[in-house]
C-alpha positions as a Python dict, from the first residue, in 0.01 Angstrom:
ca = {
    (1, 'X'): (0, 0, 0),
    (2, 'X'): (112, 259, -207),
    (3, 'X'): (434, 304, -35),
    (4, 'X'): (521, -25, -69),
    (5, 'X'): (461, -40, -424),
    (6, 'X'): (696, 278, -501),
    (7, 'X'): (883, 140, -318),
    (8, 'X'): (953, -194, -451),
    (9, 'X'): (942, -10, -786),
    (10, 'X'): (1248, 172, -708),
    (11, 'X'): (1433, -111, -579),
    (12, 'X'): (1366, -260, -930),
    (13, 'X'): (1458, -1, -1126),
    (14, 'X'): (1798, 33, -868),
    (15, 'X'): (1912, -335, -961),
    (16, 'X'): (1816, -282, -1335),
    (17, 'X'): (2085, 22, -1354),
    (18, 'X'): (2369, -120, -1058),
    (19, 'X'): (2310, -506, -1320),
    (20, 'X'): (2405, -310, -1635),
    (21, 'X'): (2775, -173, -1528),
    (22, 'X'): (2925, -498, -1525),
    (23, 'X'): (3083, -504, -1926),
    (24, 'X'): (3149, -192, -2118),
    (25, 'X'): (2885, -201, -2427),
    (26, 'X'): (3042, -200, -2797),
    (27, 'X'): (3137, 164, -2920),
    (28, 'X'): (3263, 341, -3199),
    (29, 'X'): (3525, 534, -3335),
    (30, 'X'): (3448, 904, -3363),
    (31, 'X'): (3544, 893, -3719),
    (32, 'X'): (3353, 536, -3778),
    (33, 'X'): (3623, 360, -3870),
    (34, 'X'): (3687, 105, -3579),
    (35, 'X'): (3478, -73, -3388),
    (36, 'X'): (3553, -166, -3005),
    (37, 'X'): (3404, -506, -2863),
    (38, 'X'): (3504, -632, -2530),
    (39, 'X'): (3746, -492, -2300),
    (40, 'X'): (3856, -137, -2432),
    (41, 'X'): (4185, -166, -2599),
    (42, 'X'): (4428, -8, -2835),
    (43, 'X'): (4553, -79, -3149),
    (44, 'X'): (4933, -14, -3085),
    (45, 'X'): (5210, -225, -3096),
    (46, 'X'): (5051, -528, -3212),
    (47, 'X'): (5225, -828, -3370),
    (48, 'X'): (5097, -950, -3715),
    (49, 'X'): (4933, -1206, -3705),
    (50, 'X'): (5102, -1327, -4074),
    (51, 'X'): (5455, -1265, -3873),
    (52, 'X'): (5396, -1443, -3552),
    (53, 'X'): (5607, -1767, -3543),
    (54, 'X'): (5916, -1553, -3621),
    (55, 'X'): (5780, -1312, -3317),
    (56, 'X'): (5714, -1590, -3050),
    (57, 'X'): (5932, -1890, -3204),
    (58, 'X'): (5601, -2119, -3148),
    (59, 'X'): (5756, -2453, -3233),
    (60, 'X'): (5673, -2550, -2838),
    (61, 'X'): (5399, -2308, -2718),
    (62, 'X'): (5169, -2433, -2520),
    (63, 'X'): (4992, -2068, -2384),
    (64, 'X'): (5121, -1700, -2403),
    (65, 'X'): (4901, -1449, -2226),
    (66, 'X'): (4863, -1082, -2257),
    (67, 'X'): (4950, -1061, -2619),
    (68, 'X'): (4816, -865, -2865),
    (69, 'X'): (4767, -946, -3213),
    (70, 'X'): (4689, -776, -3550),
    (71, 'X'): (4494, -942, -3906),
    (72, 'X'): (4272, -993, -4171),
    (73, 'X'): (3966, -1170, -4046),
    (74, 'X'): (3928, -1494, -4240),
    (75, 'X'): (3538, -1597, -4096),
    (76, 'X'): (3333, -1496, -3844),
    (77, 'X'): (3016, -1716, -3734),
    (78, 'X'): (2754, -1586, -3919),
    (79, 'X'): (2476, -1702, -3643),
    (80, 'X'): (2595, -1400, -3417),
    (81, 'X'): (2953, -1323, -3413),
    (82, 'X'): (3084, -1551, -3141),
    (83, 'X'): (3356, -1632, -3347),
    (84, 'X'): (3656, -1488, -3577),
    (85, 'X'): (3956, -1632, -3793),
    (86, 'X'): (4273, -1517, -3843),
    (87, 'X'): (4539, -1631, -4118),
    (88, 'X'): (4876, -1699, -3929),
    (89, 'X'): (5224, -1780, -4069),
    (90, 'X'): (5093, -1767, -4395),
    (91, 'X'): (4871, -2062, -4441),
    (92, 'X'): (4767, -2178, -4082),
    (93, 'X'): (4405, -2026, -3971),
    (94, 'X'): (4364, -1937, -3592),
    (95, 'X'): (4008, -1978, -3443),
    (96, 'X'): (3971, -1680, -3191),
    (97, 'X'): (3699, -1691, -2956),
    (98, 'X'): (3573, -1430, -2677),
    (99, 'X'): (3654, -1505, -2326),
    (100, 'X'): (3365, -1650, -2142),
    (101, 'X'): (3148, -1574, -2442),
    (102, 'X'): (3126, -1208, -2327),
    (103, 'X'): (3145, -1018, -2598),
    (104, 'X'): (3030, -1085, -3019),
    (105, 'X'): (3173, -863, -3298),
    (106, 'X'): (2972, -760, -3638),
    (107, 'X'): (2892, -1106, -3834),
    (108, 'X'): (3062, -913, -4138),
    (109, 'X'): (3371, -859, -3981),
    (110, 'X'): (3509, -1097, -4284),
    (111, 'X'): (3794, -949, -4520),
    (112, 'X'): (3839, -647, -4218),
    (113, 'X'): (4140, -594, -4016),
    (114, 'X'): (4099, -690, -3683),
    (115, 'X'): (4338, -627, -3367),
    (116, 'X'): (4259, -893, -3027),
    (117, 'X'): (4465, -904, -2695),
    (118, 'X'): (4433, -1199, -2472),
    (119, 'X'): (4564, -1525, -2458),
    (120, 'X'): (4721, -1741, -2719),
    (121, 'X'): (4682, -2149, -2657),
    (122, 'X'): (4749, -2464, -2761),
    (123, 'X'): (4458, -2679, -2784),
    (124, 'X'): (4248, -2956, -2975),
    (125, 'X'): (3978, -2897, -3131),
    (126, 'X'): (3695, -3192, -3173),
    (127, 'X'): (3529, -3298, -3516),
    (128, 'X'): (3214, -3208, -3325),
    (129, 'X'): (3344, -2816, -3289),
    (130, 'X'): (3493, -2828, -3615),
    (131, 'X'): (3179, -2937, -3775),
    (132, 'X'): (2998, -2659, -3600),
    (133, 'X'): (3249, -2374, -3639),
    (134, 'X'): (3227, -2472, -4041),
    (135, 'X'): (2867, -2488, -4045),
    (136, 'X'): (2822, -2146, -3837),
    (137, 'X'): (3054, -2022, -4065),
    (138, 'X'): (2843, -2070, -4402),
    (139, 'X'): (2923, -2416, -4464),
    (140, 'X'): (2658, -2709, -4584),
    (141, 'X'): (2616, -2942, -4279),
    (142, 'X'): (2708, -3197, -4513),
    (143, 'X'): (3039, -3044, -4653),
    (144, 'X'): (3138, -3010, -4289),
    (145, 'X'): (3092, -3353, -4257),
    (146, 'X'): (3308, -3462, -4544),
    (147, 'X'): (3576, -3207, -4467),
    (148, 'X'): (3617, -3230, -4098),
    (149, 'X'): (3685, -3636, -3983),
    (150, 'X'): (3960, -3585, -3736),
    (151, 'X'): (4043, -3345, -3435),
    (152, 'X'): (4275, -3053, -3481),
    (153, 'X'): (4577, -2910, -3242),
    (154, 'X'): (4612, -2573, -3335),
    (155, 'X'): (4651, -2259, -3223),
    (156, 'X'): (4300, -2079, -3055),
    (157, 'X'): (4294, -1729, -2891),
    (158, 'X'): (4086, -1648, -2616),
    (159, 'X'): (4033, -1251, -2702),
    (160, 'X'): (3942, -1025, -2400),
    (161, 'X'): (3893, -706, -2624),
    (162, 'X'): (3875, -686, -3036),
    (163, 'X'): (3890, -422, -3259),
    (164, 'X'): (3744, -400, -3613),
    (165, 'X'): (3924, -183, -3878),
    (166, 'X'): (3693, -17, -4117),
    (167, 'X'): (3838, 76, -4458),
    (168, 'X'): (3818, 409, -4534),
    (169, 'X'): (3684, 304, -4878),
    (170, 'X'): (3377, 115, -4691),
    (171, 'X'): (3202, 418, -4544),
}
């Protein structure tokens, strides 16, 4: 009986460590000054975000994949990070989301500089997800209400790695 026991207990513990290799945990910088979440990627030779109709021409863009983009975080969902904006050409906010809901980054990620590669889309947005992105985002359920009545068709990325930017000033 005893055999059986250690042995089921180290079957257990096997699957426990084999079940925990699957996505790369959240690290940081040596220096503490960026954050990875995601996918492991680098900061280089991403577009700005401000700058990135003149990059891609997007007056008929329906999806671009593999790109990699570079901004100031507008919001992140407050709840538990599932969610980021970026400004892009100038006004226009981008909702960026984490590919199969894999990955959160910090809920204060506001106001930091933030670098994502993965997929740019074309999409609609409901009053329903609108309402709840607003309200996740600090919002009074009842000014989401009055400000969101109609769907959106924006841009949305679909991130498969982000990186937060600490300011030197911040630590």
């Amino acid at each position: 009986m005893k055999k059986i026991f250690l042995f089921c207990l180290s079957v257990a513990m096997s699957a426990t460590l084999y079940a925990q290799t699957g996505v790369p945990a959240d690290s940081v910088s040596a220096d503490g000054l960026m954050s990875f979440h995601g996918q492991r990627i680098s900061t280089n030779d991403a577009i700005p975000a401000e700058k990135l109709s003149e990059k891609l021409g997007l007056l008929d863009l329906e999806k671009v994949e593999d790109l990699k983009l570079s901004g100031s975080v507008e919001a992140c969902c407050q709840a538990k990070g599932c969610w980021m904006s970026m400004k892009i050409n100038g006004e226009q906010e981008m909702m960026v989301k984490f590919r199969d809901y894999g990955f959160f980054v910090p809920i204060e990620s506001a106001g930091k500089t933030a670098v994502v590669q993965g997929t740019l889309v074309k999409e609609t947005t409901s009053v329903e997800e609108l309402r709840h992105y607003a309200i996740d985002g600090g919002m009074s359920p009842e000014e989401a209400e009055k400000k969101y009545t109609e769907p959106v068709v924006g841009l949305s990325f679909i991130a498969d790695g982000a990186v937060i930017i600490e300011e030197e000033s911040e630590k």
